[in-house]
Tab-separated table of C-alpha atoms in Angstrom:
chain	number	residue	atom	x	y	z
A	362	MET	CA	133.775	95.762	104.006
A	363	SER	CA	132.899	92.389	105.544
A	364	SER	CA	135.505	89.805	106.456
A	365	ASP	CA	133.193	87.084	105.206
A	366	PRO	CA	134.299	86.300	101.603
A	367	SER	CA	131.144	84.349	100.702
A	368	SER	CA	128.897	87.135	101.952
A	369	ASP	CA	130.899	89.754	100.047
A	370	ARG	CA	129.623	88.033	96.883
A	371	ILE	CA	126.156	89.428	97.654
A	372	GLU	CA	127.337	93.075	97.567
A	373	ARG	CA	129.498	92.434	94.473
A	374	ARG	CA	126.573	90.773	92.691
A	375	LEU	CA	124.214	93.655	93.452
A	376	THR	CA	126.639	96.398	92.533
A	377	THR	CA	127.457	94.543	89.320
A	378	LEU	CA	123.770	94.481	88.460
A	379	PHE	CA	123.421	98.212	89.255
A	380	PRO	CA	126.902	99.831	89.407
A	381	SER	CA	126.848	103.125	91.304
A	382	THR	CA	128.478	105.003	88.442
A	383	ALA	CA	125.892	103.759	85.997
A	384	LEU	CA	123.074	104.727	88.367
A	385	GLU	CA	124.522	108.221	88.806
A	386	ASP	CA	125.237	108.731	85.109
A	387	HIS	CA	121.727	107.805	84.018
A	388	ALA	CA	120.153	109.937	86.755
A	389	GLU	CA	122.248	112.876	85.675
A	390	ALA	CA	121.385	112.306	81.972
A	391	LEU	CA	117.665	112.328	82.806
A	392	GLY	CA	117.999	115.342	85.046
A	393	VAL	CA	116.987	113.455	88.200
A	394	VAL	CA	120.036	114.633	90.085
A	395	GLU	CA	122.936	117.028	89.675
A	396	ARG	CA	126.436	115.576	89.874
A	397	ASP	CA	127.510	117.862	92.749
A	398	GLY	CA	124.238	117.573	94.736
A	399	LYS	CA	124.059	115.936	98.150
A	400	PHE	CA	121.300	113.522	96.974
A	401	GLN	CA	122.903	110.059	96.550
A	402	ILE	CA	120.922	108.177	93.945
A	403	PRO	CA	122.493	104.663	94.591
A	404	ALA	CA	121.424	104.977	98.239
A	405	MET	CA	117.936	105.982	97.138
A	406	ILE	CA	117.596	102.922	94.815
A	407	TRP	CA	118.789	100.419	97.381
A	408	ALA	CA	116.646	102.067	100.091
A	409	PHE	CA	113.536	101.573	97.959
A	410	VAL	CA	114.465	98.012	96.952
A	411	PHE	CA	115.273	96.704	100.390
A	412	GLY	CA	112.827	99.042	102.142
A	413	PHE	CA	110.090	97.285	100.152
A	414	ALA	CA	111.372	93.906	101.172
A	415	ALA	CA	111.993	94.648	104.873
A	416	GLY	CA	109.334	97.126	105.818
A	417	GLU	CA	106.165	96.161	107.644
A	418	SER	CA	104.498	99.165	105.987
A	419	ARG	CA	105.501	100.718	102.650
A	420	SER	CA	105.030	104.328	103.755
A	421	LEU	CA	107.112	107.107	102.229
A	422	ALA	CA	108.359	108.004	105.716
A	423	ALA	CA	109.703	104.434	106.065
A	424	PHE	CA	111.548	104.722	102.733
A	425	ARG	CA	113.037	108.050	103.808
A	426	ARG	CA	114.275	106.462	107.043
A	427	ALA	CA	115.847	103.626	105.022
A	428	TYR	CA	117.575	106.220	102.821
A	429	ASN	CA	118.840	108.210	105.802
A	430	ALA	CA	120.173	105.013	107.383
A	431	THR	CA	122.140	104.276	104.173
A	432	ALA	CA	123.423	107.560	102.686
A	433	ASP	CA	126.139	109.909	103.942
A	434	LYS	CA	123.705	112.749	104.562
A	435	THR	CA	120.064	112.711	105.635
A	436	LEU	CA	117.150	114.251	103.768
A	437	SER	CA	114.375	116.123	105.478
A	438	PRO	CA	110.788	115.041	104.795
A	439	GLY	CA	110.366	117.910	102.323
A	440	GLY	CA	113.721	117.224	100.669
A	441	PHE	CA	112.802	113.551	100.269
A	442	TYR	CA	109.262	114.005	98.989
A	443	GLN	CA	110.258	116.581	96.408
A	444	ARG	CA	112.398	113.949	94.751
A	445	LEU	CA	109.397	111.727	94.055
A	446	THR	CA	108.602	113.215	90.666
A	447	PRO	CA	107.334	111.838	87.334
A	448	LEU	CA	110.959	112.027	86.168
A	449	PHE	CA	112.069	109.785	89.003
A	450	ALA	CA	109.283	107.339	88.085
A	451	THR	CA	110.641	107.301	84.537
A	452	TYR	CA	114.124	106.633	85.898
A	453	LEU	CA	112.877	103.634	87.939
A	454	ARG	CA	111.028	102.334	84.876
A	455	ASP	CA	114.330	102.443	82.921
A	456	LEU	CA	116.044	100.451	85.704
A	457	VAL	CA	113.258	97.861	85.572
A	458	GLU	CA	113.614	97.501	81.782
A	459	PHE	CA	117.389	97.117	82.166
A	460	ALA	CA	117.050	94.498	84.907
A	461	LEU	CA	114.463	92.548	82.860
A	462	ASP	CA	117.268	91.848	80.337
A	463	GLU	CA	119.807	90.976	82.993
A	464	VAL	CA	118.120	88.940	85.694
A	465	ALA	CA	117.523	85.230	85.281
A	466	VAL	CA	117.565	82.092	87.419
A	467	PRO	CA	118.073	79.332	84.808
A	468	HIS	CA	117.385	75.590	84.986
A	469	THR	CA	114.287	75.748	87.164
A	470	VAL	CA	111.868	73.806	84.963
A	471	SER	CA	111.551	70.173	83.977
A	472	ASP	CA	113.725	68.537	81.323
A	473	GLU	CA	110.613	68.157	79.098
A	474	PHE	CA	110.832	71.935	78.485
A	475	ASP	CA	114.356	71.748	77.081
A	476	ARG	CA	113.106	71.728	73.489
A	477	PHE	CA	111.761	75.279	74.018
A	478	ARG	CA	113.833	78.434	74.213
A	479	ASP	CA	111.610	79.697	77.064
A	480	VAL	CA	108.245	78.926	78.624
A	481	ILE	CA	106.252	82.176	78.927
A	482	ILE	CA	103.017	82.930	80.753
A	483	ALA	CA	100.984	85.965	79.773
A	484	ASP	CA	98.689	87.368	82.460
A	485	ALA	CA	97.464	90.558	84.135
A	486	THR	CA	96.317	91.600	87.590
A	487	VAL	CA	94.320	94.545	88.863
A	488	LEU	CA	95.756	97.096	91.291
A	489	ARG	CA	93.250	99.086	93.302
A	490	LEU	CA	94.054	102.822	93.370
A	491	HIS	CA	92.813	105.827	95.295
A	492	ARG	CA	89.614	107.191	93.756
A	493	PHE	CA	91.274	110.603	93.089
A	494	LEU	CA	93.306	108.858	90.333
A	495	ARG	CA	90.285	107.676	88.353
A	496	GLU	CA	90.666	110.204	85.569
A	497	GLU	CA	94.123	108.823	84.717
A	498	TYR	CA	93.406	105.170	85.639
A	499	GLN	CA	89.721	104.405	85.092
A	500	GLY	CA	88.292	101.484	87.019
A	501	LEU	CA	85.520	99.219	85.817
A	502	ARG	CA	83.040	101.219	87.862
A	503	GLU	CA	82.652	104.929	87.277
A	504	GLU	CA	83.590	105.923	90.852
A	505	GLN	CA	86.600	103.621	91.074
A	506	ALA	CA	90.249	103.972	90.052
A	507	GLY	CA	92.242	100.920	89.078
A	508	ALA	CA	95.381	100.007	87.156
A	509	LYS	CA	96.203	96.736	85.434
A	510	LEU	CA	99.740	95.290	85.571
A	511	HIS	CA	100.409	93.194	82.460
A	512	LEU	CA	103.238	90.634	82.703
A	513	LEU	CA	105.032	88.172	80.513
A	514	HIS	CA	106.429	85.771	83.125
A	515	ASN	CA	109.359	83.645	82.042
A	516	VAL	CA	108.893	80.337	83.847
A	517	THR	CA	112.223	78.996	82.555
A	518	ASP	CA	114.249	81.796	84.141
A	519	ARG	CA	111.818	82.518	86.953
A	520	THR	CA	111.750	86.212	86.133
A	521	ILE	CA	109.711	88.813	84.271
A	522	GLU	CA	110.149	89.103	80.526
A	523	LYS	CA	108.085	92.240	80.041
A	524	LEU	CA	105.641	94.415	81.917
A	525	SER	CA	103.350	97.340	81.220
A	526	ILE	CA	100.686	99.360	83.068
A	527	THR	CA	97.259	100.400	81.837
A	528	GLY	CA	93.996	101.456	83.379
A	529	GLU	CA	91.698	98.691	84.605
A	530	ARG	CA	89.320	98.827	81.624
A	531	PRO	CA	91.557	97.700	78.725
A	532	HIS	CA	91.322	93.965	78.034
A	533	ASP	CA	94.179	91.767	79.274
A	534	SER	CA	95.205	90.858	75.707
A	535	THR	CA	95.651	94.443	74.506
A	536	GLU	CA	99.286	94.495	75.707
A	537	PHE	CA	100.135	91.128	74.107
A	538	LYS	CA	101.929	91.662	70.768
A	539	THR	CA	102.850	88.856	68.424
A	540	GLY	CA	106.104	88.927	66.442
A	541	SER	CA	109.483	87.280	65.838
A	542	TRP	CA	110.189	87.229	69.627
A	543	LEU	CA	107.882	84.171	69.790
A	544	GLU	CA	110.218	81.869	67.844
A	545	GLY	CA	111.074	78.734	69.801
A	546	ARG	CA	109.044	79.806	72.834
A	547	LEU	CA	106.099	78.090	74.458
A	548	LEU	CA	103.231	80.389	75.516
A	549	LEU	CA	100.744	79.332	78.215
A	550	LEU	CA	97.598	81.418	77.789
A	551	ASP	CA	94.379	81.676	79.733
A	552	LEU	CA	90.991	82.409	78.181
A	553	ALA	CA	91.562	86.213	78.339
A	554	TYR	CA	94.017	85.745	75.434
A	555	PHE	CA	91.888	83.298	73.458
A	556	LYS	CA	91.689	84.169	69.801
A	557	PHE	CA	92.207	81.844	66.826
A	558	ARG	CA	93.978	84.616	64.871
A	559	ARG	CA	96.413	85.086	67.775
A	560	PHE	CA	97.118	81.362	67.812
A	561	ALA	CA	97.746	81.405	64.071
A	562	LEU	CA	100.239	84.267	64.422
A	563	ILE	CA	102.085	82.506	67.239
A	564	ASP	CA	102.383	79.431	65.027
A	565	GLU	CA	103.475	81.458	61.965
A	566	ASN	CA	106.196	83.160	64.051
A	567	GLY	CA	107.698	79.817	65.017
A	568	GLY	CA	106.222	79.767	68.527
A	569	TYR	CA	104.146	77.259	70.434
A	570	PHE	CA	101.097	77.685	72.646
A	571	VAL	CA	98.739	75.896	74.990
A	572	SER	CA	95.365	77.412	75.934
A	573	ARG	CA	92.155	76.216	77.477
A	574	LEU	CA	89.509	75.833	74.778
A	575	LYS	CA	86.663	78.357	74.996
A	576	ARG	CA	83.347	76.644	75.496
A	577	ASN	CA	81.427	78.898	73.081
A	578	THR	CA	83.739	77.996	70.149
A	579	LYS	CA	82.828	75.287	67.649
A	580	PRO	CA	86.005	73.847	66.097
A	581	GLU	CA	85.262	70.913	63.822
A	582	ILE	CA	87.178	67.708	64.265
A	583	VAL	CA	88.942	66.694	61.012
A	584	ALA	CA	91.093	63.816	62.230
A	585	GLU	CA	91.840	61.672	65.298
A	586	LEU	CA	95.442	61.534	66.388
A	587	ARG	CA	95.092	58.188	68.161
A	588	GLU	CA	93.593	54.962	66.856
A	589	TRP	CA	91.067	53.190	69.069
A	590	ARG	CA	90.352	49.454	69.005
A	591	GLY	CA	86.894	47.941	68.796
A	592	ARG	CA	83.690	49.867	68.328
A	593	ALA	CA	84.989	53.352	69.102
A	594	ILE	CA	82.769	56.304	68.402
A	595	PRO	CA	84.084	58.097	65.267
A	596	LEU	CA	84.755	61.780	65.893
A	597	GLU	CA	85.525	63.196	62.426
A	598	GLY	CA	83.058	65.893	61.410
A	599	GLU	CA	81.837	66.482	64.974
A	600	GLU	CA	82.290	69.652	67.037
A	601	VAL	CA	84.495	69.275	70.108
A	602	PHE	CA	82.022	70.143	72.843
A	603	ASP	CA	79.244	68.103	71.234
A	604	ILE	CA	81.156	64.853	71.849
A	605	ALA	CA	81.933	65.366	75.503
A	606	GLU	CA	78.673	63.885	76.851
A	607	ASP	CA	78.918	60.692	74.767
A	608	LEU	CA	82.530	59.769	75.412
A	609	HIS	CA	84.052	57.946	78.410
A	610	ARG	CA	87.641	57.834	77.248
A	611	LYS	CA	90.280	59.115	79.608
A	612	TYR	CA	91.794	61.224	76.859
A	613	VAL	CA	90.704	62.892	73.597
A	614	ASP	CA	93.378	63.734	71.045
A	615	VAL	CA	92.155	65.245	67.754
A	616	GLU	CA	92.976	67.692	64.995
A	617	VAL	CA	90.480	70.487	64.394
A	618	GLU	CA	89.982	73.126	61.779
A	619	VAL	CA	89.059	76.671	62.853
A	620	GLU	CA	87.977	79.704	60.885
A	621	PHE	CA	89.073	83.230	61.766
A	622	ARG	CA	89.468	86.687	60.253
A	623	ARG	CA	92.933	87.952	59.413
A	624	GLY	CA	93.986	91.450	60.381
A	625	PRO	CA	93.161	94.314	57.988
A	626	TYR	CA	95.209	94.460	54.778
A	627	ALA	CA	94.668	97.071	52.063
A	628	GLY	CA	91.462	98.092	53.790
A	629	THR	CA	89.865	94.623	53.906
A	630	ARG	CA	89.868	91.676	56.306
A	631	SER	CA	89.829	88.208	54.770
A	632	TRP	CA	88.703	84.921	56.292
A	633	ASP	CA	91.170	82.098	56.750
A	634	THR	CA	91.301	78.579	58.259
A	635	LYS	CA	93.977	76.766	60.196
A	636	ARG	CA	94.400	73.349	61.821
A	637	PHE	CA	95.342	72.899	65.452
A	638	ARG	CA	95.404	70.080	67.942
A	639	VAL	CA	92.788	69.761	70.703
A	640	VAL	CA	93.329	67.415	73.663
A	641	GLY	CA	90.804	66.544	76.309
A	642	VAL	CA	91.640	65.137	79.748
A	643	ARG	CA	88.742	63.648	81.642
A	644	ASN	CA	87.869	65.154	85.005
A	645	GLU	CA	86.212	62.239	86.804
A	646	ASP	CA	84.947	64.397	89.657
A	647	ALA	CA	82.973	66.631	87.317
A	648	ASP	CA	82.226	63.871	84.782
A	649	ASP	CA	83.539	66.215	82.063
A	650	TYR	CA	86.623	67.016	80.047
A	651	HIS	CA	89.177	69.809	80.307
A	652	PHE	CA	89.883	70.713	76.711
A	653	TYR	CA	93.097	72.377	75.523
A	654	ILE	CA	94.020	73.789	72.167
A	655	THR	CA	97.687	73.760	71.023
A	656	ASN	CA	100.055	73.466	68.108
A	657	LEU	CA	102.360	71.039	69.951
A	658	PRO	CA	102.665	67.752	68.034
A	659	ARG	CA	101.653	64.470	69.604
A	660	GLU	CA	105.184	63.110	69.016
A	661	TRP	CA	106.405	65.636	71.525
A	662	LEU	CA	103.747	65.573	74.258
A	663	LEU	CA	100.799	63.289	75.023
A	664	PRO	CA	97.480	64.649	76.353
A	665	ALA	CA	98.387	64.114	80.001
A	666	ASP	CA	101.625	66.078	79.406
A	667	ILE	CA	99.685	68.969	77.903
A	668	ALA	CA	97.477	69.224	81.013
A	669	THR	CA	100.544	69.047	83.272
A	670	ILE	CA	102.289	71.819	81.335
A	671	TYR	CA	99.249	74.018	81.509
A	672	ARG	CA	99.260	73.772	85.298
A	673	CYS	CA	102.529	75.735	85.177
A	674	ARG	CA	100.314	78.781	84.794
A	675	TRP	CA	100.085	78.638	88.577
A	676	ALA	CA	103.604	80.134	88.629
A	677	VAL	CA	102.310	83.543	87.536
A	678	GLU	CA	99.604	83.443	90.221
A	679	LEU	CA	102.382	82.886	92.804
A	680	LEU	CA	104.281	85.796	91.302
A	681	PHE	CA	101.223	88.121	91.595
A	682	ARG	CA	100.615	86.863	95.132
A	683	GLU	CA	104.244	87.657	96.025
A	684	LEU	CA	103.913	91.196	94.686
A	685	LYS	CA	100.583	91.811	96.440
A	686	THR	CA	101.147	89.996	99.712
A	687	LEU	CA	104.799	90.681	100.444
A	688	TYR	CA	105.159	94.050	98.697
A	689	ASP	CA	101.676	95.402	99.376
A	690	LEU	CA	100.656	95.988	95.770
A	691	ASP	CA	97.103	94.950	96.497
A	692	GLU	CA	96.068	98.534	97.116
A	693	PHE	CA	97.675	101.963	96.704
A	694	ASN	CA	96.608	104.789	99.047
A	695	THR	CA	98.529	107.647	97.448
A	696	THR	CA	96.713	110.312	95.431
A	697	ASN	CA	99.840	111.199	93.483
A	698	PRO	CA	100.148	109.304	90.166
A	699	ALA	CA	103.939	109.712	90.066
A	700	VAL	CA	104.272	108.209	93.553
A	701	MET	CA	102.014	105.339	92.546
A	702	LYS	CA	104.293	104.508	89.627
A	703	ILE	CA	107.402	104.926	91.783
A	704	LEU	CA	106.028	102.407	94.311
A	705	LEU	CA	105.043	100.002	91.568
A	706	TYR	CA	108.403	100.072	89.788
A	707	ALA	CA	110.226	99.875	93.103
A	708	ALA	CA	108.239	96.728	94.005
A	709	VAL	CA	109.130	95.130	90.644
A	710	LEU	CA	112.804	96.122	91.134
A	711	THR	CA	112.657	94.436	94.531
A	712	LEU	CA	111.325	91.304	92.891
A	713	LEU	CA	114.062	91.325	90.244
A	714	VAL	CA	116.836	91.932	92.792
A	715	SER	CA	115.374	89.060	94.806
A	716	ARG	CA	115.663	86.839	91.747
A	717	GLU	CA	119.284	87.995	91.125
A	718	LEU	CA	120.209	86.962	94.640
A	719	LEU	CA	118.382	83.663	94.208
A	720	GLU	CA	120.629	82.904	91.249
A	721	LEU	CA	123.650	83.556	93.456
A	722	VAL	CA	122.213	81.255	96.163
A	723	VAL	CA	121.547	78.544	93.544
A	724	GLU	CA	125.174	78.805	92.386
A	725	HIS	CA	126.393	78.584	96.011
A	726	ALA	CA	124.211	75.707	97.169
A	727	ASP	CA	124.459	71.999	96.517
A	728	ASP	CA	123.281	70.789	93.119
A	729	GLU	CA	120.317	68.898	94.567
A	730	ALA	CA	119.041	71.859	96.604
A	731	VAL	CA	115.495	73.064	95.787
A	732	PHE	CA	114.255	76.606	96.528
A	733	PRO	CA	110.435	76.984	96.385
A	734	PRO	CA	109.539	80.504	95.250
A	735	GLU	CA	107.451	81.484	98.284
A	736	ARG	CA	109.990	80.131	100.733
A	737	TRP	CA	112.717	82.065	98.956
A	738	ALA	CA	110.623	85.254	99.003
A	739	ALA	CA	110.192	85.009	102.744
A	740	THR	CA	113.897	84.326	103.225
A	741	PHE	CA	114.884	87.334	101.071
A	742	ARG	CA	112.527	89.580	103.018
A	743	SER	CA	113.834	88.477	106.396
A	744	HIS	CA	117.486	89.304	105.356
A	745	ALA	CA	116.733	92.535	103.473
A	746	GLN	CA	117.532	94.982	106.230
A	747	GLN	CA	120.868	93.272	106.909
A	748	ILE	CA	121.735	93.347	103.181
A	749	LEU	CA	120.969	97.062	102.985
A	750	LYS	CA	123.252	97.744	105.911
A	751	ARG	CA	126.025	95.702	104.335
A	752	LEU	CA	125.571	97.521	101.032
A	753	SER	CA	125.968	100.851	102.807
A	754	ASN	CA	129.267	99.663	104.255
A	755	TYR	CA	130.373	98.162	100.932
A	756	LEU	CA	129.750	101.442	99.118
A	757	ASP	CA	131.692	103.329	101.856
A	758	TYR	CA	128.709	105.380	102.926
A	759	SER	CA	128.868	106.866	106.432
A	760	PRO	CA	125.331	107.553	107.654
A	761	PRO	CA	124.954	110.132	110.448
A	762	PRO	CA	124.968	108.785	113.987
A	763	LEU	CA	121.841	106.837	114.954
A	764	LEU	CA	120.784	109.246	117.708
A	765	ASP	CA	120.986	112.192	115.239
A	766	ARG	CA	118.812	110.299	112.734
A	767	MET	CA	116.275	109.396	115.405
A	768	ALA	CA	116.056	112.988	116.614
A	769	ALA	CA	115.629	114.254	113.030
A	770	ASP	CA	112.935	111.688	112.251
A	771	ALA	CA	110.905	112.180	115.426
A	772	GLN	CA	110.765	115.945	115.784
A	773	LYS	CA	107.839	117.985	114.472
A	774	ILE	CA	108.368	119.996	111.310
A	775	HIS	CA	108.499	123.812	111.417
A	776	GLN	CA	105.715	125.146	113.651
A	777	GLU	CA	104.178	127.241	110.867
A	778	ARG	CA	103.744	124.291	108.478
A	779	PRO	CA	101.289	121.376	108.956
A	780	ILE	CA	103.010	118.023	109.397
A	781	LEU	CA	103.245	116.344	105.989
A	782	GLN	CA	101.481	113.270	107.267
A	783	GLU	CA	98.593	115.498	108.401
A	784	GLN	CA	98.481	117.084	104.983
A	785	PHE	CA	98.281	113.647	103.352
A	786	ALA	CA	95.533	112.500	105.717
A	787	THR	CA	93.531	115.630	104.930
A	788	ALA	CA	93.995	115.136	101.195
A	789	THR	CA	92.859	111.510	101.218
A	790	GLN	CA	89.723	112.422	103.197
A	791	ALA	CA	88.745	115.352	101.016
A	792	THR	CA	85.624	115.311	98.937
A	793	PRO	CA	86.184	115.364	95.136
A	794	GLY	CA	85.569	118.832	93.736
A	795	VAL	CA	86.030	120.570	97.089
A	796	SER	CA	89.135	122.736	97.357
């Protein structure tokens, strides 16, 4: 154990998030490991988490080396790869779902958000997969395979509220479910989630939303929320996009009425109407307006504030960029669907562990210190290998001597068997349908 008391807080924080006993108990309950087996599941988890952060390449061989540098006993390539099963993918998914409830870095948004329980961004990103996986994860094109990672990103806590994986074809909004969880929360939605019925359900569940207004919609203006002096053009009875060319105001702030169909009830779907607020902020460069639809009252936020809030959606783009750029989720080369899920869940675990350590750093630093997300991500990655080594010592693991590990890693596998890497290369180059 380290003699540095402040650094010891890192190991204590991580092992409090994922205690070794809890990791072992859940693995045994799922049948991932046997209690008396030599496979050490805590070492495996931390090897994947910090291997993702530290590795220049996210190859399975690199993760095996990280495990062998952490655990008491090494695993051969065959012994390591046979652990990468659908059951182990399920185990990692369970850890992700647990961490989603535990990890948070509070007080990272402006004071103007204090009236909301959380600020949530819904979004999805496409992950390109090996073409051999197209039956399970259909891409938009027939010959492609692709998955879609759906996220609810909590801007308030700078973490992930919920995630799910589908093929590439389902619409982004299919994984967004309305309900009582929306109460007191502010949702920032892009046009992929645009639907008047969805907005009504958010409002009826006590939530709030801001979305760009779809250009092909025709909400009718029923009232202006700001009085104008002089010979102002009256807007009541007009449709929002019809007024844009005639106005030169800096802001538009009106109430509109929209018509939509309710969900099916007793075999029928009825039509309904609801009133929302639409604000327009003039874009002088394009000589046009950016229109937003919301249920936030004017007493809370003025039009300029609505536009500023909506720009917070950039946070989820940074999150996706971190996952794809730093953790190589832009493209998967494996042909094994279980391994694909293992790598995806391991990357998300790495992100969540990174956020857990960020909370510790925030607690440790001066009150006025600011930690930009991308700068923190780079810092976490640069220290990941050192943290993994410290964790190994903290957990009282005694990895085999370095020379023994190097010899085991470098030597060729049994002469009668092809090297596993050669098998993988052959599989990825094979023609579909050819055995």
